[in-house]
Coordinates of C-alpha atoms and ligand atoms in Angstrom, one line a residue:
Chain A
M1 CA -11.8 -26.4 26.7
T2 CA -12.1 -25.5 30.3
V3 CA -11.4 -22.2 31.9
E4 CA -8.5 -24.0 33.7
Q5 CA -7.1 -25.3 30.4
F6 CA -7.5 -21.8 28.8
S7 CA -5.5 -20.2 31.8
L8 CA -2.8 -22.7 31.4
L9 CA -2.6 -22.2 27.6
W10 CA -1.7 -18.5 28.3
Q11 CA 0.8 -19.3 31.0
C12 CA 2.5 -21.9 28.8
F13 CA 2.6 -19.3 25.9
A14 CA 4.0 -16.8 28.3
Q15 CA 6.7 -19.1 29.3
R16 CA 7.6 -20.4 25.8
V17 CA 7.8 -16.8 24.5
R18 CA 10.1 -15.8 27.3
Q19 CA 12.3 -18.8 26.6
N20 CA 12.4 -17.6 23.0
Q21 CA 12.6 -13.8 23.5
G22 CA 16.1 -13.5 22.2
H23 CA 15.4 -15.6 19.1
L24 CA 12.2 -13.7 18.4
D25 CA 14.1 -10.5 18.7
D26 CA 16.7 -11.9 16.4
L27 CA 14.3 -12.9 13.8
D28 CA 12.6 -9.4 14.0
R29 CA 16.0 -7.7 13.8
A30 CA 16.6 -9.4 10.4
I31 CA 13.3 -8.2 8.8
G32 CA 11.7 -5.7 11.3
D33 CA 12.9 -3.6 14.3
G34 CA 14.0 -6.3 16.6
D35 CA 11.4 -6.0 19.3
H36 CA 8.9 -8.9 18.7
G37 CA 10.2 -11.0 21.5
T38 CA 10.5 -8.1 23.9
N39 CA 6.9 -6.9 22.9
L40 CA 5.3 -10.2 23.4
T41 CA 7.3 -11.1 26.6
R42 CA 6.2 -7.8 28.2
G43 CA 2.6 -8.2 27.5
L44 CA 2.4 -11.9 28.4
G45 CA 4.1 -11.2 31.7
N46 CA 1.2 -9.1 32.6
V47 CA -1.2 -11.8 31.5
E48 CA 0.6 -14.2 33.9
T49 CA -0.1 -11.8 36.7
L50 CA -3.8 -12.0 36.1
W51 CA -3.7 -15.4 38.0
N52 CA -1.2 -14.1 40.8
Q53 CA -3.4 -11.1 41.4
S54 CA -6.6 -12.9 42.0
P55 CA -6.1 -16.7 41.6
D56 CA -9.5 -17.5 42.7
Q57 CA -11.4 -15.1 40.4
N58 CA -13.6 -17.5 38.9
L59 CA -13.8 -16.0 35.3
N60 CA -15.8 -17.8 32.6
L61 CA -14.1 -18.4 29.3
Q62 CA -15.9 -15.4 27.7
A63 CA -14.6 -13.0 30.3
L64 CA -11.2 -14.6 30.3
S65 CA -10.8 -14.3 26.6
K66 CA -11.7 -10.5 26.9
K67 CA -9.5 -10.0 29.9
V68 CA -6.4 -11.6 28.2
G69 CA -7.1 -9.6 25.1
M70 CA -7.4 -6.2 26.9
T71 CA -4.3 -7.0 28.8
L72 CA -2.3 -7.8 25.6
L73 CA -3.8 -4.9 23.8
S74 CA -2.7 -2.5 26.6
T75 CA 0.8 -3.8 27.4
V76 CA 2.3 -5.5 24.2
G77 CA 2.2 -2.5 21.9
G78 CA 3.2 -2.6 18.3
A79 CA 1.4 -4.6 15.5
S80 CA 1.4 -7.8 17.5
G81 CA -0.3 -6.2 20.6
A82 CA -3.1 -4.8 18.4
L83 CA -3.7 -8.1 16.5
W84 CA -3.5 -10.6 19.5
G85 CA -5.4 -8.1 21.7
S86 CA -8.2 -7.0 19.7
G87 CA -8.4 -10.6 18.0
L88 CA -9.0 -12.1 21.5
M89 CA -11.4 -9.4 22.8
K90 CA -13.6 -9.7 19.8
A91 CA -13.5 -13.5 19.6
A92 CA -14.7 -13.6 23.3
Q93 CA -18.4 -13.4 22.3
V94 CA -18.1 -16.9 20.7
F95 CA -17.4 -18.4 23.9
P96 CA -20.2 -19.1 26.3
A97 CA -20.3 -17.2 29.6
S98 CA -19.5 -20.5 31.5
S99 CA -16.5 -22.4 32.7
E100 CA -16.4 -25.0 29.8
C101 CA -17.2 -25.3 26.2
D102 CA -17.2 -28.1 23.7
D103 CA -14.5 -28.8 21.1
E104 CA -16.7 -27.5 18.3
T105 CA -17.1 -24.1 20.0
F106 CA -13.5 -23.9 20.8
V107 CA -12.7 -24.4 17.1
L108 CA -15.3 -21.7 16.3
W109 CA -13.6 -19.5 18.8
M110 CA -10.3 -20.0 17.1
D111 CA -11.6 -19.4 13.7
A112 CA -13.2 -16.1 15.0
F113 CA -9.9 -15.2 16.7
V114 CA -8.0 -15.7 13.5
G115 CA -10.5 -14.0 11.4
N116 CA -10.3 -10.9 13.6
I117 CA -6.5 -10.8 13.0
E118 CA -7.0 -11.1 9.3
E119 CA -9.6 -8.4 9.3
R120 CA -7.6 -6.0 11.5
G121 CA -4.3 -6.4 9.8
K122 CA -5.6 -7.1 6.2
A123 CA -3.2 -9.8 5.8
H124 CA -3.7 -13.0 3.6
V125 CA -1.9 -16.3 3.7
G126 CA 1.4 -15.9 1.8
D127 CA 2.0 -12.3 3.1
K128 CA 4.6 -13.5 5.4
T129 CA 2.9 -12.8 8.8
M130 CA 1.5 -14.6 11.7
V131 CA -1.5 -15.4 9.5
D132 CA 0.6 -17.8 7.7
V133 CA 0.6 -20.1 10.6
M134 CA -2.8 -19.2 12.2
R135 CA -5.2 -19.5 9.2
P136 CA -4.0 -22.9 7.8
A137 CA -3.7 -24.4 11.1
V138 CA -7.5 -23.4 12.0
N139 CA -8.5 -24.5 8.5
W140 CA -6.9 -27.9 8.9
L141 CA -8.7 -28.4 12.2
K142 CA -12.0 -27.5 10.6
A143 CA -11.4 -29.7 7.6
I144 CA -10.4 -32.9 9.5
P145 CA -13.4 -35.1 10.5
Q146 CA -14.8 -33.8 13.7
D147 CA -15.4 -37.3 15.2
R148 CA -11.7 -37.5 15.8
S149 CA -10.9 -35.9 19.2
L150 CA -9.6 -32.4 19.2
R151 CA -6.7 -33.6 21.3
A152 CA -5.6 -36.1 18.6
R153 CA -6.1 -33.6 15.8
L154 CA -4.0 -30.9 17.7
H155 CA -1.3 -33.5 18.1
E156 CA -1.1 -34.3 14.4
L157 CA -1.2 -30.7 13.6
Q158 CA 2.1 -29.9 15.3
E159 CA 4.3 -31.0 12.5
L160 CA 2.3 -28.9 10.0
V161 CA 2.5 -25.9 12.2
Q162 CA 6.3 -26.1 12.1
Q163 CA 6.1 -26.3 8.3
Y164 CA 3.8 -23.3 8.1
S165 CA 6.2 -21.3 10.4
Q166 CA 9.3 -22.3 8.5
G167 CA 7.5 -21.7 5.3
T168 CA 7.5 -18.0 5.8
K169 CA 11.3 -18.1 5.1
D170 CA 11.0 -18.2 1.4
L171 CA 8.2 -15.6 1.2
Q172 CA 8.6 -11.8 0.4
A173 CA 6.7 -9.8 3.1
R174 CA 3.7 -7.9 1.8
R175 CA 2.5 -6.8 5.3
G176 CA 4.0 -5.3 8.4
R177 CA 7.3 -3.7 8.8
A178 CA 9.1 -6.4 6.9
S179 CA 7.4 -5.3 3.7
Y180 CA 9.6 -2.2 3.5
L181 CA 12.5 -4.6 2.8
G182 CA 11.0 -5.8 -0.5
A183 CA 13.0 -8.8 -1.7
R184 CA 15.4 -8.4 1.2
S185 CA 12.7 -9.8 3.4
I186 CA 13.2 -13.3 1.7
G187 CA 15.4 -15.9 3.5
H188 CA 14.2 -15.2 7.1
V189 CA 11.5 -16.8 9.1
D190 CA 8.7 -14.2 10.1
P191 CA 9.0 -13.6 13.8
G192 CA 5.3 -13.4 14.3
A193 CA 4.8 -16.8 12.5
F194 CA 7.4 -18.3 14.8
S195 CA 5.6 -17.0 18.0
S196 CA 2.4 -18.2 16.8
A197 CA 3.7 -21.6 16.4
L198 CA 4.6 -21.6 20.0
W199 CA 1.0 -20.9 20.8
W200 CA -0.1 -24.0 19.0
E201 CA 2.6 -26.0 20.6
C202 CA 1.1 -24.9 24.0
L203 CA -2.4 -25.7 22.9
D204 CA -1.2 -29.2 22.2
S205 CA 0.5 -29.6 25.5
V206 CA -2.3 -28.1 27.4
L207 CA -5.1 -30.1 25.6
G208 CA -3.1 -33.2 24.6
G209 CA -1.3 -33.4 28.0
Chain B
M1 CA 26.2 -1.5 24.7
K2 CA 27.1 1.9 26.3
K3 CA 24.0 3.8 27.2
L4 CA 23.2 6.7 29.6
L5 CA 20.5 4.9 31.6
D6 CA 19.2 4.0 35.0
N7 CA 17.0 1.1 34.3
V8 CA 16.3 -0.1 30.7
E9 CA 12.8 -1.0 31.7
Q10 CA 12.1 2.5 33.0
L11 CA 13.7 4.2 30.1
V12 CA 10.6 5.9 28.6
D13 CA 9.2 6.8 32.0
D14 CA 12.4 8.4 33.1
A15 CA 12.9 10.2 29.8
L16 CA 9.2 11.8 30.2
E17 CA 10.0 12.8 33.7
G18 CA 13.1 14.5 32.5
L19 CA 11.4 16.4 29.7
I20 CA 8.8 17.6 32.0
W21 CA 11.4 18.7 34.5
A22 CA 13.2 20.5 31.8
F23 CA 10.3 22.2 30.1
P24 CA 7.8 22.8 32.9
E25 CA 6.2 25.7 31.3
Y26 CA 5.3 23.6 28.3
L27 CA 4.7 19.9 29.3
Q28 CA 2.7 18.0 31.8
R29 CA 1.9 14.3 31.9
V30 CA -1.5 12.8 31.9
P31 CA -1.2 11.0 35.2
G32 CA -0.5 7.3 35.0
T33 CA 0.2 7.4 31.3
H34 CA 3.0 8.0 28.8
V35 CA 1.1 10.9 27.3
L36 CA 2.6 14.5 27.5
T37 CA 0.1 17.2 27.1
R38 CA 0.2 21.0 27.1
K39 CA 0.7 22.8 30.4
K40 CA -1.5 25.5 29.3
A41 CA -4.4 23.8 27.4
K42 CA -5.8 25.2 24.1
A43 CA -8.9 27.4 24.2
E44 CA -12.2 25.5 24.2
G45 CA -13.8 25.1 20.8
K46 CA -10.6 24.5 18.9
V47 CA -9.6 21.2 17.3
G48 CA -7.0 19.2 19.2
I49 CA -4.1 17.4 17.5
V50 CA -2.6 14.2 18.8
S51 CA 0.6 12.5 17.5
G52 CA 2.7 9.8 18.8
G53 CA 4.5 6.6 18.1
G54 CA 7.4 4.6 19.5
S55 CA 10.0 6.4 21.5
G56 CA 13.5 7.0 20.3
H57 CA 12.6 9.7 17.7
E58 CA 13.3 12.7 20.0
P59 CA 12.5 15.5 19.9
A60 CA 9.4 13.9 18.3
H61 CA 6.8 13.7 19.5
G62 CA 6.7 15.2 23.0
G63 CA 9.0 18.2 21.8
Y64 CA 6.3 19.2 19.5
V65 CA 3.5 19.6 22.2
G66 CA 2.8 23.3 22.6
Y67 CA 1.1 26.3 21.1
G68 CA 0.7 26.0 17.3
M69 CA 1.6 22.3 17.1
L70 CA 0.4 19.3 19.1
D71 CA -1.9 19.1 22.1
A72 CA -0.8 15.7 23.1
A73 CA 1.9 13.2 22.3
V74 CA 1.6 9.5 23.1
A75 CA 4.8 7.7 23.7
G76 CA 5.3 3.9 23.2
E77 CA 8.2 1.9 24.1
V78 CA 11.3 2.5 22.1
F79 CA 10.4 2.0 18.3
T80 CA 7.2 0.3 19.5
S81 CA 3.8 1.7 18.8
P82 CA 1.8 2.9 21.8
T83 CA -1.2 1.0 23.0
P84 CA -4.9 2.1 22.3
D85 CA -5.6 2.9 26.1
Q86 CA -2.7 5.3 25.9
I87 CA -3.8 6.9 22.7
L88 CA -7.1 7.2 24.1
A89 CA -5.7 9.1 27.2
G90 CA -4.0 11.5 24.6
I91 CA -7.4 12.0 22.6
R92 CA -9.2 12.9 25.8
A93 CA -6.5 15.4 26.9
A94 CA -6.6 16.9 23.5
H95 CA -10.3 17.2 23.2
H96 CA -11.7 20.8 23.7
G97 CA -15.0 20.4 22.3
A98 CA -14.2 20.5 18.6
G99 CA -12.8 17.1 18.0
V100 CA -9.3 15.7 17.6
L101 CA -7.1 15.0 14.6
L102 CA -4.7 12.1 14.9
V103 CA -1.5 12.3 12.9
I104 CA -0.5 8.8 12.3
K105 CA 2.7 7.5 10.5
N106 CA 2.1 4.6 8.3
Y107 CA 3.4 1.7 10.2
T108 CA 1.2 -1.3 10.7
G109 CA 1.4 -1.2 14.5
D110 CA 0.7 2.6 14.6
V111 CA -2.2 2.4 12.3
M112 CA -3.9 -0.5 14.1
N113 CA -3.4 0.8 17.5
F114 CA -4.6 4.5 16.6
D115 CA -7.6 2.8 14.7
I116 CA -8.6 0.9 17.8
A117 CA -8.3 4.1 19.9
K118 CA -10.4 5.9 17.5
D119 CA -13.2 3.3 18.2
L120 CA -12.9 3.8 21.8
A121 CA -13.0 7.6 21.5
A122 CA -16.1 7.3 19.4
D123 CA -17.7 5.1 22.2
E124 CA -17.1 8.2 24.4
G125 CA -18.6 10.4 22.0
I126 CA -15.4 12.2 21.0
E127 CA -15.3 12.9 17.4
T128 CA -11.8 12.1 15.8
A129 CA -10.4 12.3 12.2
S130 CA -7.0 10.9 11.2
V131 CA -4.4 11.3 8.5
I132 CA -1.7 8.8 7.7
V133 CA 1.8 10.1 6.9
N134 CA 3.6 8.3 4.2
D135 CA 6.4 10.4 2.9
D136 CA 9.2 8.0 2.5
V137 CA 10.0 7.4 -1.3
A138 CA 12.5 4.8 -0.5
V139 CA 9.6 2.2 -0.1
E140 CA 7.6 1.1 -3.1
D141 CA 4.1 2.4 -3.0
S142 CA 1.7 -0.4 -3.8
L143 CA -1.9 -1.2 -3.0
Y144 CA -0.8 -4.7 -2.4
T145 CA 1.6 -3.9 0.5
T146 CA 1.6 -1.8 3.6
G147 CA 2.7 1.2 1.4
R148 CA 5.2 3.8 2.4
R149 CA 6.5 4.6 5.8
G150 CA 5.9 7.9 7.5
I151 CA 9.3 9.7 8.4
A152 CA 10.5 13.2 9.0
G153 CA 7.9 14.8 6.8
T154 CA 5.5 14.2 9.7
V155 CA 6.9 17.3 11.5
F156 CA 5.6 19.6 8.6
V157 CA 2.2 18.0 9.2
H158 CA 2.4 18.7 12.9
K159 CA 3.2 22.3 12.1
I160 CA 0.6 23.0 9.6
A161 CA -2.1 21.1 11.1
G162 CA -1.3 22.7 14.5
A163 CA -1.4 26.1 13.0
L164 CA -4.8 25.5 11.4
A165 CA -6.2 24.3 14.5
E166 CA -5.1 27.4 16.4
S167 CA -6.8 29.5 13.8
G168 CA -10.1 28.1 15.0
V169 CA -11.3 26.2 11.8
N170 CA -13.2 22.9 12.3
L171 CA -11.9 19.3 12.2
Q172 CA -12.6 18.7 8.6
A173 CA -10.6 21.8 7.6
V174 CA -7.7 20.8 9.8
Q175 CA -7.8 17.4 8.5
N176 CA -7.9 18.7 4.8
G177 CA -4.8 20.9 5.6
A178 CA -2.9 18.0 7.1
Q179 CA -3.9 15.7 4.1
M180 CA -2.6 18.6 1.8
V181 CA 0.8 18.4 3.3
I182 CA 0.8 14.7 3.1
D183 CA 0.0 14.9 -0.6
N184 CA 3.0 17.2 -1.2
V185 CA 5.6 16.0 1.1
R186 CA 8.4 13.4 0.3
S187 CA 11.4 12.2 2.1
M188 CA 14.3 9.8 2.0
G189 CA 17.2 8.9 4.3
F190 CA 20.2 6.8 4.8
A191 CA 22.4 5.6 7.6
L192 CA 26.1 5.5 8.1
A193 CA 25.9 3.7 11.3
P194 CA 23.1 1.6 13.0
C195 CA 21.6 2.3 16.4
T196 CA 20.9 0.0 19.3
V197 CA 17.6 -0.4 21.0
P198 CA 18.4 -0.3 24.7
A199 CA 16.2 -3.2 25.6
A200 CA 17.6 -5.4 22.9
G201 CA 21.4 -4.5 23.7
K202 CA 22.8 -4.9 20.1
P203 CA 22.4 -3.1 16.9
T204 CA 19.7 -3.9 14.4
F205 CA 22.4 -4.2 11.7
T206 CA 26.1 -3.8 11.2
L207 CA 28.1 -2.0 8.6
S208 CA 31.8 -2.0 7.7
E209 CA 33.8 1.1 7.6
T210 CA 33.1 1.6 3.9
E211 CA 29.3 0.7 3.8
M212 CA 26.1 2.6 4.3
E213 CA 22.4 1.8 4.2
M214 CA 20.3 3.6 1.8
G215 CA 16.6 4.2 2.3
I216 CA 16.3 3.6 6.0
G217 CA 13.3 4.3 8.1
I218 CA 13.3 5.8 11.6
H219 CA 13.3 2.5 13.5
G220 CA 17.0 1.6 13.1
E221 CA 15.8 -1.1 10.5
P222 CA 17.8 -1.9 7.5
G223 CA 17.2 0.1 4.4
T224 CA 16.3 -0.8 0.9
H225 CA 19.9 -1.6 -0.1
R226 CA 23.5 -1.4 1.1
Q227 CA 26.1 0.4 -0.7
D228 CA 29.7 1.9 -0.6
I229 CA 29.7 5.3 1.2
K230 CA 29.7 8.2 -1.2
P231 CA 30.5 11.9 -1.0
A232 CA 27.7 14.1 0.4
R233 CA 27.1 15.6 -3.1
E234 CA 26.2 12.3 -4.6
L235 CA 24.0 11.3 -1.7
A236 CA 22.2 14.7 -1.9
D237 CA 21.7 14.2 -5.6
F238 CA 20.5 10.7 -5.3
L239 CA 17.9 11.5 -2.6
L240 CA 16.6 14.8 -4.4
E241 CA 16.4 12.9 -7.7
R242 CA 14.2 10.2 -6.0
I243 CA 12.1 12.8 -4.1
S244 CA 11.5 15.2 -6.9
T245 CA 10.7 12.6 -9.4
D246 CA 8.1 11.2 -7.1
L247 CA 6.7 14.7 -6.4
K248 CA 6.8 15.6 -10.1
L249 CA 8.6 18.8 -9.1
E250 CA 9.1 21.2 -11.9
S251 CA 11.5 24.2 -12.2
G252 CA 9.9 27.3 -10.7
S253 CA 8.1 25.5 -7.8
H254 CA 8.6 26.5 -4.3
V255 CA 9.5 24.2 -1.5
A256 CA 10.1 23.9 2.2
C257 CA 13.1 21.7 3.0
L258 CA 14.0 19.7 6.1
I259 CA 17.5 18.5 6.5
N260 CA 17.1 16.1 9.4
G261 CA 19.8 14.3 11.4
M262 CA 19.2 10.7 12.5
G263 CA 20.7 11.2 16.0
A264 CA 24.4 10.9 15.8
T265 CA 25.2 13.0 12.7
P266 CA 27.5 16.0 13.5
L267 CA 25.8 19.2 12.6
I268 CA 28.8 20.2 10.6
E269 CA 28.1 17.0 8.4
L270 CA 24.4 18.0 8.2
A271 CA 25.5 21.4 6.9
V272 CA 27.6 19.8 4.2
L273 CA 24.6 17.9 3.3
A274 CA 22.5 21.1 3.3
K275 CA 25.0 22.8 1.0
N276 CA 24.6 20.1 -1.5
V277 CA 20.8 20.2 -1.4
G278 CA 20.9 23.8 -2.0
A279 CA 23.2 23.4 -5.0
W280 CA 20.8 20.7 -6.5
L281 CA 17.8 23.1 -6.0
T282 CA 19.3 26.1 -7.4
A283 CA 20.5 24.2 -10.5
K284 CA 16.9 22.9 -10.9
Q285 CA 15.6 26.4 -10.4
I286 CA 13.6 25.3 -7.5
S287 CA 13.2 27.9 -4.7
K288 CA 13.3 27.1 -1.1
D289 CA 11.1 29.4 0.9
V290 CA 11.7 27.6 4.2
V291 CA 14.6 25.5 5.4
W292 CA 14.8 23.5 8.7
M293 CA 18.1 21.9 9.5
G294 CA 18.8 19.9 12.6
E295 CA 17.4 16.9 14.6
Y296 CA 13.6 16.8 14.1
M297 CA 12.9 13.1 13.9
T298 CA 15.6 10.8 15.0
S299 CA 16.4 7.1 15.3
L300 CA 18.2 7.0 18.6
E301 CA 21.9 7.3 17.9
M302 CA 21.9 6.3 14.3
A303 CA 24.4 8.2 12.1
G304 CA 22.8 9.4 8.9
A305 CA 20.3 11.9 7.7
S306 CA 17.0 12.4 5.7
V307 CA 15.9 15.0 3.3
T308 CA 12.4 16.1 3.1
L309 CA 10.7 18.4 0.4
L310 CA 7.3 19.9 0.8
R311 CA 5.9 21.6 -2.3
L312 CA 4.4 24.9 -1.2
S313 CA 1.2 26.1 -2.7
G314 CA -2.1 27.7 -1.5
E315 CA -1.8 28.5 2.1
L316 CA 0.9 26.0 3.1
N317 CA 3.5 28.8 3.4
K318 CA 1.3 31.0 5.6
W319 CA 0.7 28.1 8.1
L320 CA 4.3 27.0 7.9
A321 CA 5.2 30.6 9.0
A322 CA 2.6 30.8 11.8
P323 CA 4.1 31.3 15.3
C324 CA 4.6 28.1 17.4
D325 CA 5.9 27.7 20.9
T326 CA 7.0 24.2 21.8
P327 CA 10.2 22.7 23.4
A328 CA 11.6 21.7 20.1
L329 CA 10.3 24.3 17.7
R330 CA 9.6 28.0 18.6
Q331 CA 9.1 30.7 16.1
G332 CA 7.4 34.0 15.9
V333 CA 6.8 34.2 19.7
V334 CA 7.6 37.1 21.8
Y335 CA 8.2 36.2 25.4
D336 CA 6.7 38.0 28.4
R337 CA 7.8 36.0 31.4
Ligands
ATP1 N1 -0.8 -6.5 8.9 C1 -0.5 -7.7 9.6 N2 -1.3 -8.8 9.7 C2 -0.9 -9.9 10.4 N3 0.3 -10.0 11.1 C3 1.1 -8.8 11.0 C4 0.8 -7.8 10.4 N4 1.8 -6.8 10.5 C5 2.7 -7.3 11.3 N5 2.3 -8.7 11.5 C6 2.9 -9.7 12.5 O1 3.6 -8.9 13.7 C7 4.8 -9.3 13.6 C8 5.7 -8.2 14.2 O2 5.3 -7.9 15.5 P1 6.0 -6.8 16.4 O3 5.5 -7.0 17.7 O4 7.4 -6.9 16.1 O5 5.4 -5.4 16.0 P2 6.0 -4.3 14.9 O6 5.6 -4.5 13.6 O7 7.5 -4.2 15.2 O8 5.3 -3.1 15.6 P3 5.8 -1.5 15.7 O9 5.9 -1.2 14.4 O10 4.8 -0.7 16.4 O11 7.0 -1.7 16.6 C9 5.3 -9.7 12.3 O12 6.3 -10.6 12.4 C10 4.0 -10.1 11.6 O13 3.9 -11.7 11.8
MG2 MG1 8.9 -5.5 15.6

């Protein structure tokens, strides 16, 4: 993973979330308060301007993970702002303070990122949250033989990510706003799981090319 | 969607400006933030109180900034919890050398963002404590879920914690008082019509002419179930049964009662609900020492109401009766302008 790819990842994510803003809000309207797409779009818009403001700022991976995290933390709001933001800020230390890292380090970074989200939100797989996509995806990457390129593994992962995301539909929410609905939360895909799947899609397109 | 707006994206900013213009002797803004703080700061050495959450609950939270209640209110986007940097700005503004109590409603977003802000405050050497309000009996209380939401009962927490802080007791004592309120307060609400988040442009749910949502929160979200609309008496009985069972209220107890409009309920209808709440309490031989009726914690233009009971014991009554002077709640204050 290079700084350049990492930057592209967030720009892709910003774009994909913006394209899906209405759908994400609709998903959140069904089991939450209808703001998930709006929240993420607002914050990721601010992330995009990081590169417009100072396109030549040669940040290293560690600094960039912190910077993107800080921006999301201070501009998304809601549950997802705290989770994405603090998750990225804390995971930054896994990255080297240089412009590149090997695949193994990047997987470790993802593992830490998701671990922070789990810790902050106290959610487990099956609680109908973004963790239902994030955790199994990272675990799958960790379990698949490391001699295969990350690019190939990521590509193969895409289909599973879709299943993880769609799989939240049949679950009853135990965390977040949707949990207040009890059994009424069943039958709707979790908005945070859906947006997380977009992130994996971007990772594939940035690294897989 | 029909709304009184200039620019949807500027809504919170514009509303804060308007509040400050309307209540200049009460409010000012921490520059560059969505934090409202007292125009005339509390004396040094007294505990500060910070509350906040998404916007759309007016007069909460900015309306409760002032003598005897909050020192700072942090406003997020509509129905979206504020971010840690904003909460930190509120904590700084509220800190007068004796630490700051954070009043948090139990929503994942609020809890996490306030927690992160607490860590940031600790890094700056500001002592904070927090309480989590979870008064909504509509939601099942379980260790394995997020637990109950915080709704209108929060205003009693503001009032009593604020009075305690004003009396000059330390942070621990203010926190204990706030927790005592939380342990004794329960609420439940319903909606007759949904509300529309301006940025979203459409209502969170739709109801036919004969339907209502029971067990709603304060974010326009659907409730625990949908049912046919019922007379006010049946609604009052239903809410009070749930609330009093949960509180294990016995005849002979004393309560403070809050009949809260959700934003678009005519006060005449709220008064009908109040009458029925009164009849139920009388029949159960529960005395109401204090009643607040009106819009205290709203959900934009949602039609509906919530009922809150606070069991009074110890010194709660005294702190509830203590003077306060804020844009939304004034009592026991003599003006000398
Ligand atoms: N405790 C949690 N752990 C992990 N993910 C969570 C948790 N709570 C919520 N989420 C995720 O966040 C998503 C909702 O994000 P959103 O931006 O809509 O915040 P919100 O809950 O509406 O916040 P707020 O209540 O402040 O408005 C959910 O779909 C879920 O995937
Ligand atoms: Mg939401």
